[in-house]
Every structure is written in C-alpha cells, then in structure tokens.
Amino acid sequence: MSDELRKLKILIITFFLFLLLFIITVFSVPMPENNFVNMQSRVVLDRNGDILKVYPTLKGQFCLPENNNVQIPLKLEKALLLFEDKNFYHHLGFDPFSILRAVKQNLEKGKVVSGASTITMQLARLMKDKPRTFYSKIIELFQAIRFETKYSKSQILRKYLTYCPYGGNIIGYETASIRYFRKKSSELTWAEAATLAILPNAPGLIHPEKNRTALILKRNRLLKRMYNEKIISENEYTIAIAEKIPDMAYPFESIALHASQYLTENNSNKIIKSTISKEIQSKTEKLIRNFASFDINTKISTVSAIMLDNKSSEIITYLGSHDFFDEYTKGQVDGITAYRAVGGMLHPFIYALAIENKFISPDTEISDTLFEQENYVIENDDNFYMKSISAESALRKLRKTPAARVLKKISPAEFYLFLKNTGVKRFNNPPEWYGFSFASGTVDMRLKDIALLYSGLAQDGTFSKPCMNYCKTESIKLISNKTSLTIKTMLGKKKGDNQTIVISDINKTGKDIWLVAINNDFTIALRGSYLFGPPEDVNSDKKILKKIAFNMLSFLK
C-alpha cells in the first residue's frame, strides 16, 4: 500500500471517528422536554373547542398547551421567519453562515452586537434556562441538532411559538393572540402577526404595556422588510403600519367556573374538553346572575342550575351558584354537587314503581291523613289533610302523607334499590337507615342526581349518569314506557308530544326550593337556596325558577 493511500485511509478513519464522537456527544446531551409540559396551563374547553377557563401555572404564567391539530398561521410564520431565521427550512438546527457573519461583526465592533441563534437553538434555550456563555451556546447547538433529528420543521416551529415569551405572564403565540388581540391566531392581521413575531426577541423590555413607541417602530421596520421582500403588497403595508397596537393584555374569559373546577379536580389532562355549550352557559350565567330582576322581593339568596341533553346525558349547562365570587352567599360552594334535603322531588319515582308493580293506578284513592310508622311521623307541609285523594292529585301536589303510604306498598328497601340502580350517589347506608325519608323529603341528594332521575323519566324510564367530559355512560331501563308516560301525564296533564312538564317543591327544613323542567329533549334542574329561611308563601319564588327554566329552554332555539 502506498504512503498516499495509507494517509488517505488514516484521514478517512479519523474523520469517521470524529464524526462518531460528535454524534455520541450530541446524543448524550440532556433534553429536558418535560419542562415544556410544566410550562403549560390547564385549559377547559366547551363542546366546540372554545375556551371556558385557563388556569395559571405555578409560576403564575398563562400558556395554552401545544396543539398539533392546529395549523400555524401563515402570516405569523412568514413574519417570524423573516425576522428571526430566514434560512429555517434549509439548516439542520444551526446556520453556519449566520455564525460566521455574527463572529465577523462582533470582532469588528469589539463587542457582541449580533447573535446567530436559529429558531431551533432558541427552542433549546426555552427548554431550560442557561447562563449566556459560550458553553451554553454549544449545548444549545447540540440540542438543536437533536430537535432537528426528532421533529419536522413544522413541529419545531409550533413548539417554539407555543413556548416563547410574549411579555408579562404571557407564554405562546395563541395565548398572546387572545390576550393582546382578543382573537384566535388564525384571524391575525399582518400588523398583529408582525407584532407577535418581534415580541419574543425582548419580551421583558418591549411589549404592549412597556416601551410602546419602540414596539411600534420595531414592528413597522419588520413590515417594511416584508414589503421589500414582496411578502405583503403596498396596500397591505399601508394598512398594517396604520394599525394601532393594544394598550394592555386582556384577561381570558372565565365561564362555567364551577364546572371547570369540577373537571380539573377529576381529570389530570392539560386540555379538558367538556360537553358544556359556551353560548348557552354564558346566557344562563347572565340570566341567573340577575335572577332577582324577576321579583325584587325574593328572599332566595342563590340559584344553582344544570341542563342535560336527555338522549346523550351530556351536561349542556352547569352553574353551581348565581355568582362564584359572592362571599356573602358562599358562591364558591358548588350547589350542583352539594347535598340538600329534596322535599317531594322523589315522589314521581315512588308512584312510578307502585304503578309498575300494579299496586296503584292514577285513579286509586289514597288516604291523606297523618302518617305514623314505628315512631316515624310524616305530616303534610301545609298541615292540611284531605282524608282521601286520588293518586294523580296527590302526585301533582306532591302530598307527603299519600306518598309515604305508596312507598309503604313498594317498601323503602325496594325504592332504595331502584335509586342505587339509576346511578344516584351517596346511598351507602342500609335501606332501613333511610326508611320513609324518601317520601318525607328529608333525604339529602345532589341537584345533579335529581337531574339524572328526571332525565331518565323524560327518556321513558332509561337512566344514564350525566357526563360533562365525554365519558362513556351506561344506560339502564328501570321503568317501562307505559309507566313513564302515565307519570308524565299525571304530572303535567300531557297534551303535546314534547310538552314541558314542571315539578317544584320546597324541602321541609325550608332551606331550598327545587324545580325541574323536562321535555323529550332536555332536562333542567334548578335549586334556589335561602340564607334565612323562606317566606310564608313561596309561590312567587317558584315562579322565578320557572321563568329561569323556560328562558334557558329558549336559548336552545
């Protein structure tokens, strides 16, 4: 072998050894990508993907989670690449020409006047804070190469835009678009896109709330470059430089706060998609926040509301109180999951089981006198007794003593088993512990469970657990179609195919007033609570809840 060939061979081997060493070094550099996850806010979305609530991170920042299903807006991409990394799609994480140019400029000036970080290198810096040293730059370069081998260019661009800072506590382009411009990033103008392109460059020094004049000049310089590069037309440039920048970062909308709280406590995902309708929820919140406008003399202190789609058992509206921030009425207490005495709201199901078992019919006469059973005494709320009353009249008026006698026919244990089978919660004690409280109305239940029961009645005796985040719900048939129709007719003198039936009662302790409105499609359950007890006549308060229910149904049209 000639000396030249031997030298060439040694050179090739040395090159590949250095290449191997370089590759090993690059892939041994740590990649703490989990830090990106920790930067993300938790977000609750409505059924259409609109934001209901965004929670700040532990650092108090807002960062909408990375969404691979959303296209990066073309306007923002073009503005950003021109400003930060014109050769983004043509390098492998670092740009040697930019590095050489930066070195030359810095040597000529005798100080650092130009950097050479690519978008991929900046993404590596965002992954973990590092001191601004030469060693850190090398680490970022190696991490950038690893990003380039792991992700596509569009994925890298999305990650950078998702986790870069935009001033204050705003992280990410989508967060910035909503907070600064109150619109989705897909709706950005050229001026807005240019603003978002330059903000990450020095977010602590220049943003809409700080050094606004410098921000406008910097934006306009970028727009001029975009015009010179023929990215935008002369007309687009003229319009863009005339646009004002926002004065402040606007807060995220916060809707369905009790629902969001419930969902985040029971789900660990960063993005939680709910079945709530933002439009209907917003209208309901506004309506119930001003519930006293229906009657300024009402003594109701707060109102809770839930609306179900009967066919899917999806929760459309969820409002735990009329005002989440009202400390006087303890507005942060979730009235939908709070347990309260139900009054006569279980009577339709007591009668349904009795009719199902052929113990009674709507015309059956039932004794309406004081009910006593093993030292358990039940009285009618009005202390009036009719001696005898038809089952239909007793149910429509939710008379306590006739209901207790019907419950005795089917047995409290049988009714207890029925409730357990529907999916109603908290019946953990043996049936004898509850006894005739099912008829007297002193048993505690949740508004959510009452909605479940009446939705099942609307669905002809098929019961499903209400769901707010697209969980799988199992249905169970517990009452026949015929019996369900009979009960609905007894309650509402049913005339139309989709008549709305209203059931309302106040519990014996006088702390809550309940109302349910059902038709074939939807169930609305409401509960008004009193701080200091109800008035002698609660009919006007029942009318308030009835107006709320029918207004909520009108939102669906």
XYZ file of C-alpha atoms in Angstrom:
557
model
C 0.000 0.000 0.000
C 1.396 3.370 -0.999
C 2.015 6.115 1.565
C -0.596 8.331 -0.090
C -3.255 5.610 0.164
C -2.302 4.889 3.769
C -2.575 8.590 4.677
C -5.951 8.811 2.945
C -7.156 5.772 4.847
C -5.995 7.255 8.161
C -7.681 10.540 7.258
C -10.988 8.806 6.451
C -10.859 6.721 9.646
C -10.026 9.830 11.696
C -12.912 11.712 10.077
C -15.391 8.974 10.869
C -14.060 8.638 14.413
C -14.537 12.358 14.948
C -17.984 12.107 13.336
C -18.869 9.221 15.625
C -17.569 11.113 18.645
C -19.583 14.165 17.583
C -22.758 12.098 17.198
C -22.227 10.424 20.578
C -21.631 13.811 22.183
C -24.717 15.321 20.554
C -26.986 12.481 21.616
C -25.590 12.396 25.152
C -26.708 15.982 25.781
C -29.764 16.003 28.109
C -33.110 17.012 26.606
C -35.417 18.081 29.459
C -38.509 18.325 27.261
C -40.749 17.606 30.257
C -40.101 21.206 31.235
C -42.356 22.222 28.366
C -45.235 20.277 29.906
C -44.720 22.103 33.201
C -44.984 25.410 31.358
C -48.488 24.621 30.113
C -51.659 25.946 31.683
C -54.633 23.707 32.290
C -57.453 24.607 29.933
C -61.140 23.712 29.961
C -62.886 23.867 26.578
C -66.546 23.794 25.638
C -68.120 21.275 23.258
C -66.995 23.331 20.217
C -63.413 23.819 21.403
C -63.926 27.368 22.708
C -62.154 28.323 25.940
C -64.154 28.291 29.160
C -61.307 28.672 31.652
C -57.492 28.891 31.585
C -55.607 28.287 34.832
C -52.215 29.918 35.502
C -49.160 27.707 36.038
C -47.346 27.511 39.368
C -45.228 30.432 38.158
C -48.339 32.492 37.511
C -47.950 32.312 33.737
C -50.538 31.549 31.077
C -49.536 29.158 28.291
C -52.108 27.389 26.134
C -50.942 23.783 25.609
C -49.333 22.714 22.368
C -51.923 21.630 19.825
C -50.647 19.547 16.904
C -54.038 19.703 15.208
C -53.848 23.461 14.660
C -52.037 24.930 11.665
C -49.517 27.695 12.368
C -50.976 30.874 10.790
C -49.168 31.616 7.530
C -48.960 35.348 8.281
C -47.232 34.725 11.593
C -44.880 32.152 10.079
C -43.785 34.476 7.287
C -43.247 37.413 9.649
C -41.365 35.322 12.190
C -39.017 33.616 9.725
C -38.105 36.901 8.080
C -37.383 38.475 11.459
C -35.667 35.563 13.244
C -34.477 32.831 10.915
C -34.772 33.318 7.177
C -32.999 30.010 6.434
C -35.077 27.986 8.918
C -36.198 25.426 6.351
C -32.667 24.987 4.960
C -30.460 24.312 8.010
C -30.020 21.436 10.462
C -30.598 23.406 13.637
C -27.701 25.826 13.239
C -26.803 28.199 10.432
C -23.029 28.243 9.774
C -23.306 31.328 7.561
C -25.086 33.245 10.331
C -22.465 32.098 12.811
C -19.616 33.329 10.587
C -21.383 36.632 9.956
C -22.016 37.133 13.700
C -18.380 36.345 14.572
C -17.152 38.810 11.931
C -19.481 41.597 13.114
C -18.694 41.049 16.785
C -14.927 41.074 16.135
C -15.188 44.257 14.101
C -17.180 46.048 16.826
C -15.193 44.567 19.708
C -18.386 43.526 21.490
C -21.431 41.350 20.969
C -23.692 43.158 18.528
C -25.139 40.180 16.688
C -26.240 36.676 17.573
C -26.556 33.601 15.399
C -29.214 31.597 17.201
C -31.668 29.846 14.948
C -35.287 29.247 15.951
C -34.322 25.672 16.821
C -31.499 26.877 19.082
C -33.883 29.339 20.731
C -36.289 26.448 21.331
C -33.442 24.605 23.076
C -32.871 27.674 25.270
C -36.588 27.792 26.165
C -36.416 24.190 27.323
C -34.260 25.169 30.303
C -32.734 28.445 31.456
C -28.954 28.539 30.957
C -26.303 31.188 31.620
C -25.430 33.196 28.489
C -21.992 31.621 27.961
C -20.108 30.061 25.074
C -20.555 26.629 26.693
C -24.319 27.152 26.853
C -24.318 28.062 23.162
C -22.599 24.764 22.340
C -25.158 22.851 24.414
C -27.993 24.673 22.657
C -26.440 23.844 19.293
C -26.269 20.133 20.159
C -29.845 20.198 21.486
C -30.961 21.981 18.333
C -29.462 19.192 16.207
C -31.333 16.638 18.285
C -34.590 18.563 17.811
C -33.978 18.568 14.066
C -33.484 14.779 14.009
C -36.556 14.145 16.158
C -39.159 16.568 14.800
C -40.257 18.001 11.482
C -39.700 21.672 10.753
C -43.388 22.467 11.283
C -43.318 20.716 14.667
C -40.229 22.677 15.727
C -41.839 25.928 14.648
C -45.023 25.073 16.563
C -43.056 24.223 19.707
C -41.082 27.447 19.538
C -44.208 29.551 19.067
C -46.019 27.678 21.841
C -43.333 28.195 24.495
C -41.683 31.522 23.665
C -42.415 34.515 25.946
C -44.547 37.442 24.818
C -44.226 39.834 27.738
C -45.575 39.793 31.273
C -47.007 36.389 32.160
C -47.928 35.516 28.575
C -46.322 32.449 27.006
C -47.044 31.226 23.482
C -48.482 32.705 20.315
C -52.069 31.533 20.834
C -52.097 32.903 24.370
C -50.662 36.200 23.115
C -53.153 36.426 20.259
C -56.120 36.015 22.610
C -54.719 38.146 25.433
C -53.487 41.035 23.263
C -55.855 40.994 20.299
C -58.847 39.044 21.695
C -58.926 36.734 18.715
C -57.611 33.347 17.621
C -54.229 33.348 15.894
C -55.854 32.200 12.650
C -57.579 35.614 12.489
C -54.442 37.773 12.886
C -53.834 40.721 10.574
C -50.382 41.351 9.047
C -49.693 44.048 11.658
C -50.689 41.740 14.510
C -48.610 38.893 13.086
C -45.592 41.196 12.819
C -46.103 42.308 16.430
C -46.140 38.714 17.644
C -43.069 37.921 15.544
C -40.920 40.553 17.286
C -42.209 40.294 20.878
C -40.185 37.166 21.869
C -36.981 38.968 20.881
C -37.001 41.098 24.051
C -40.277 40.410 25.896
C -39.045 41.859 29.172
C -38.160 45.193 27.579
C -40.764 45.763 24.875
C -44.394 44.696 24.858
C -47.777 46.483 24.547
C -47.645 47.645 28.171
C -43.986 48.715 28.116
C -41.991 50.873 25.655
C -44.897 51.054 23.223
C -43.184 53.574 20.924
C -40.176 51.290 20.496
C -42.533 48.373 19.838
C -44.342 50.265 17.072
C -41.060 51.314 15.418
C -39.752 47.760 15.551
C -42.985 46.373 14.138
C -43.036 48.908 11.324
C -39.424 48.108 10.384
C -40.384 44.462 10.037
C -43.447 45.370 7.978
C -41.203 47.464 5.703
C -38.895 44.454 5.223
C -41.919 42.285 4.463
C -42.991 44.809 1.834
C -39.472 44.945 0.333
C -39.382 41.139 0.226
C -42.767 41.195 -1.562
C -44.407 39.200 1.254
C -47.095 41.876 1.528
C -48.403 44.328 -1.047
C -48.093 48.103 -0.871
C -51.755 48.377 0.114
C -51.335 45.732 2.861
C -48.235 47.565 4.112
C -50.066 50.900 4.252
C -52.962 49.383 6.173
C -50.639 47.470 8.513
C -48.474 50.404 9.654
C -51.631 52.401 10.378
C -52.933 49.761 12.809
C -52.721 50.549 16.486
C -51.276 48.116 18.994
C -53.334 47.133 22.058
C -52.984 49.112 25.274
C -52.916 46.081 27.535
C -53.134 42.331 27.848
C -56.774 41.420 28.312
C -57.670 38.616 30.747
C -59.030 35.319 29.481
C -62.759 34.901 29.677
C -63.764 32.806 32.671
C -67.015 30.937 32.148
C -68.509 27.903 33.893
C -66.207 28.254 36.902
C -67.838 25.530 38.979
C -67.819 23.163 36.007
C -64.161 23.934 35.301
C -63.272 23.398 38.939
C -65.093 20.061 38.973
C -63.458 18.905 35.744
C -59.897 19.847 36.718
C -60.266 18.150 40.098
C -61.362 14.929 38.412
C -59.103 14.954 35.346
C -55.310 15.251 35.085
C -55.164 16.270 31.403
C -53.817 19.663 30.408
C -56.658 20.169 27.931
C -60.096 19.066 29.067
C -62.883 19.175 26.511
C -66.292 19.404 28.104
C -69.850 18.976 26.860
C -70.735 22.483 28.064
C -72.079 24.896 25.449
C -70.268 28.206 25.956
C -73.066 30.135 24.283
C -75.862 28.646 26.402
C -73.716 28.690 29.567
C -72.952 32.408 29.087
C -76.605 33.273 28.570
C -77.606 31.201 31.588
C -74.978 32.843 33.808
C -76.192 36.295 32.805
C -79.806 35.276 33.357
C -79.260 33.716 36.790
C -76.856 36.431 37.952
C -79.847 38.768 37.674
C -82.485 36.317 38.917
C -83.825 38.872 41.422
C -84.969 41.018 38.494
C -87.922 38.641 38.129
C -89.056 39.644 41.633
C -87.035 42.130 43.682
C -88.781 40.946 46.856
C -87.457 37.395 46.618
C -85.609 36.005 49.611
C -83.721 33.453 47.509
C -80.015 34.125 48.032
C -78.518 31.978 45.283
C -79.608 29.763 42.392
C -77.894 26.647 41.000
C -78.723 25.190 37.583
C -77.899 22.202 35.419
C -79.168 21.319 31.932
C -78.928 17.845 30.394
C -79.375 16.581 26.867
C -81.677 13.635 27.575
C -80.580 11.479 24.675
C -76.831 11.664 25.359
C -76.885 12.526 29.098
C -74.419 15.304 28.256
C -74.357 18.326 30.550
C -75.008 21.449 28.457
C -75.042 23.986 31.293
C -73.534 23.750 34.780
C -73.874 26.635 37.214
C -73.069 25.955 40.862
C -74.269 29.365 42.089
C -75.520 32.659 40.699
C -72.145 34.319 41.446
C -68.927 32.367 42.033
C -67.296 35.363 43.729
C -70.149 36.290 46.083
C -68.657 35.607 49.517
C -71.842 36.588 51.367
C -73.823 33.746 49.783
C -70.800 31.400 49.678
C -70.851 31.480 45.899
C -67.878 29.139 45.510
C -69.848 26.283 47.057
C -70.968 24.096 44.150
C -74.730 23.831 44.507
C -74.877 21.051 41.932
C -72.779 18.624 43.963
C -73.873 19.851 47.420
C -76.264 17.546 49.278
C -79.599 19.039 50.372
C -82.961 17.697 51.520
C -85.036 17.065 48.390
C -88.579 17.714 49.584
C -91.108 15.923 47.403
C -88.887 15.656 44.328
C -88.697 11.829 44.605
C -92.473 11.315 44.626
C -92.840 10.732 40.855
C -90.492 7.757 41.122
C -92.245 6.338 44.188
C -95.523 6.411 42.250
C -93.830 5.014 39.150
C -92.660 1.885 40.988
C -96.082 1.442 42.543
C -97.804 1.684 39.134
C -95.156 -0.581 37.599
C -95.959 -3.214 40.239
C -99.716 -2.669 39.762
C -100.190 -1.553 43.370
C -101.992 1.611 42.258
C -103.341 3.419 39.210
C -103.811 7.179 38.685
C -107.391 6.892 39.939
C -106.569 4.956 43.101
C -107.809 6.716 46.238
C -105.102 7.095 48.893
C -105.505 8.144 52.494
C -104.365 11.697 53.138
C -104.015 11.716 56.907
C -101.124 11.921 59.360
C -98.728 9.054 58.626
C -97.147 7.128 61.503
C -94.881 4.111 61.150
C -92.785 2.791 64.043
C -92.415 6.218 65.692
C -91.741 7.814 62.278
C -94.292 10.575 61.702
C -94.855 12.364 58.401
C -97.004 15.462 58.086
C -98.118 17.440 55.072
C -96.231 20.714 54.739
C -99.459 22.746 54.844
C -100.753 20.790 57.881
C -103.949 20.188 55.914
C -105.378 16.708 55.324
C -107.970 15.745 52.745
C -108.738 12.303 54.250
C -108.740 10.783 50.757
C -107.149 11.860 47.477
C -106.544 10.288 44.073
C -103.013 9.174 43.268
C -102.920 11.637 40.357
C -103.879 14.632 42.515
C -101.560 13.558 45.334
C -98.608 13.318 42.943
C -99.295 16.596 41.193
C -99.495 18.383 44.542
C -96.551 16.374 45.963
C -98.533 15.496 49.119
C -96.240 13.878 51.681
C -98.558 11.507 53.573
C -100.086 9.827 50.479
C -96.558 9.391 49.087
C -95.490 7.702 52.341
C -98.386 5.233 52.060
C -97.484 4.463 48.433
C -93.844 3.990 49.497
C -95.023 1.543 52.172
C -96.705 -0.541 49.458
C -93.484 -0.936 47.451
C -91.238 -0.840 50.575
C -88.444 1.673 51.243
C -85.918 -1.102 50.567
C -87.260 -1.600 47.023
C -87.160 2.118 46.344
C -83.655 2.327 47.794
C -82.534 -0.383 45.347
C -84.166 1.493 42.465
C -82.250 4.686 43.297
C -78.972 2.790 43.565
C -79.574 1.212 40.147
C -80.150 4.582 38.478
C -76.623 5.630 39.410
C -77.545 8.116 42.135
C -74.664 8.509 44.608
C -74.160 8.504 48.372
C -76.679 5.854 49.396
C -74.026 3.992 51.353
C -76.092 3.200 54.442
C -78.521 0.249 54.571
C -82.072 0.943 53.266
C -83.640 0.878 56.735
C -81.442 3.852 57.658
C -83.351 5.968 55.086
C -86.777 4.437 55.555
C -89.626 6.830 54.813
C -87.369 9.862 54.422
C -87.700 9.238 50.676
C -91.336 10.331 50.984
C -90.974 12.971 53.694
C -88.253 14.705 51.650
C -85.647 14.785 54.410
C -83.185 12.574 52.498
C -80.207 14.552 51.117
C -79.380 14.412 47.418
C -77.473 16.415 44.824
C -79.056 18.602 42.164
C -77.043 16.553 39.675
C -78.790 13.367 40.865
C -82.230 14.933 40.653
C -81.402 15.899 37.053
C -80.337 12.295 36.394
C -83.648 10.921 37.680
C -85.883 13.300 35.742
C -83.840 12.909 32.574
C -84.489 9.175 32.915
C -88.200 9.857 33.258
C -88.049 12.016 30.106
C -86.283 9.103 28.396
C -89.190 6.756 29.176
C -87.537 5.102 32.158
C -83.994 4.706 30.774
C -81.440 6.168 33.193
C -77.849 7.286 32.468
C -75.302 9.142 34.579
C -74.827 12.749 33.461
C -71.487 13.333 31.774
C -69.504 16.536 31.300
C -66.336 15.328 29.555
C -67.481 12.723 27.027
C -67.081 9.776 29.380
C -68.814 6.537 28.465
C -72.176 6.294 30.176
C -74.138 3.081 30.576
C -77.907 3.154 30.359
C -80.318 1.026 32.344
C -84.054 0.534 31.755
C -85.848 0.612 35.103
C -89.351 1.875 34.280
C -91.492 0.814 31.324
C -92.506 3.236 28.572
C -96.149 2.931 29.590
C -95.483 3.752 33.238
C -93.232 6.678 32.307
C -95.937 8.117 30.072
C -98.504 7.654 32.844
C -96.327 9.529 35.374
C -95.649 12.377 32.931
C -99.375 12.637 32.222
C -100.170 12.666 35.955
C -97.629 15.441 36.493
C -98.417 17.636 33.542
C -101.755 16.668 32.012
C -99.673 15.835 28.967
C -101.217 17.110 25.742
C -98.420 17.613 23.210
C -95.675 15.264 22.053
C -92.974 17.493 23.521
C -94.750 19.393 26.265
C -92.539 20.830 29.003
C -93.509 19.456 32.404
C -92.561 21.383 35.549
C -92.181 19.878 39.039
C -91.342 22.043 42.044
C -91.209 21.712 45.836
C -89.565 23.170 48.933
C -87.884 20.921 51.480
C -89.324 20.595 54.963
C -86.458 22.481 56.614
C -87.198 25.444 54.362
C -83.610 25.955 53.183
C -84.057 25.120 49.484
C -86.636 25.284 46.754
C -86.333 22.803 43.872
C -87.677 22.933 40.335
C -87.281 20.606 37.359
C -88.499 21.204 33.816
C -88.442 18.303 31.353
C -89.424 17.669 27.775
C -88.381 14.937 25.353
C -85.059 16.582 24.590
C -83.788 18.388 27.683
C -83.916 18.367 31.462
C -83.327 21.498 33.512
C -82.893 21.200 37.275
C -82.761 24.301 39.485
C -82.373 24.883 43.175
C -82.831 28.181 44.947
C -81.361 28.464 48.429
C -82.341 30.691 51.345
C -79.887 32.105 53.858
C -82.510 32.990 56.453
C -85.434 30.757 55.560
C -88.245 31.167 53.021
C -91.233 33.494 53.103
C -94.616 32.106 54.145
C -95.706 31.995 50.511
C -93.056 30.514 48.209
C -95.213 30.565 45.091
C -93.553 33.742 43.802
C -90.135 32.114 44.219
C -91.334 29.034 42.355
C -92.398 31.377 39.553
C -88.882 32.862 39.489
C -87.337 29.427 38.988
C -89.968 28.554 36.389
C -89.147 31.716 34.414
C -85.459 30.854 34.587
C -86.141 27.324 33.299
C -88.236 28.490 30.354
C -85.703 31.175 29.474
C -82.977 28.500 29.468
C -85.071 26.369 27.120
C -85.457 29.379 24.818
C -81.646 29.561 24.497
C -81.754 26.221 22.677
C -83.861 27.521 19.798
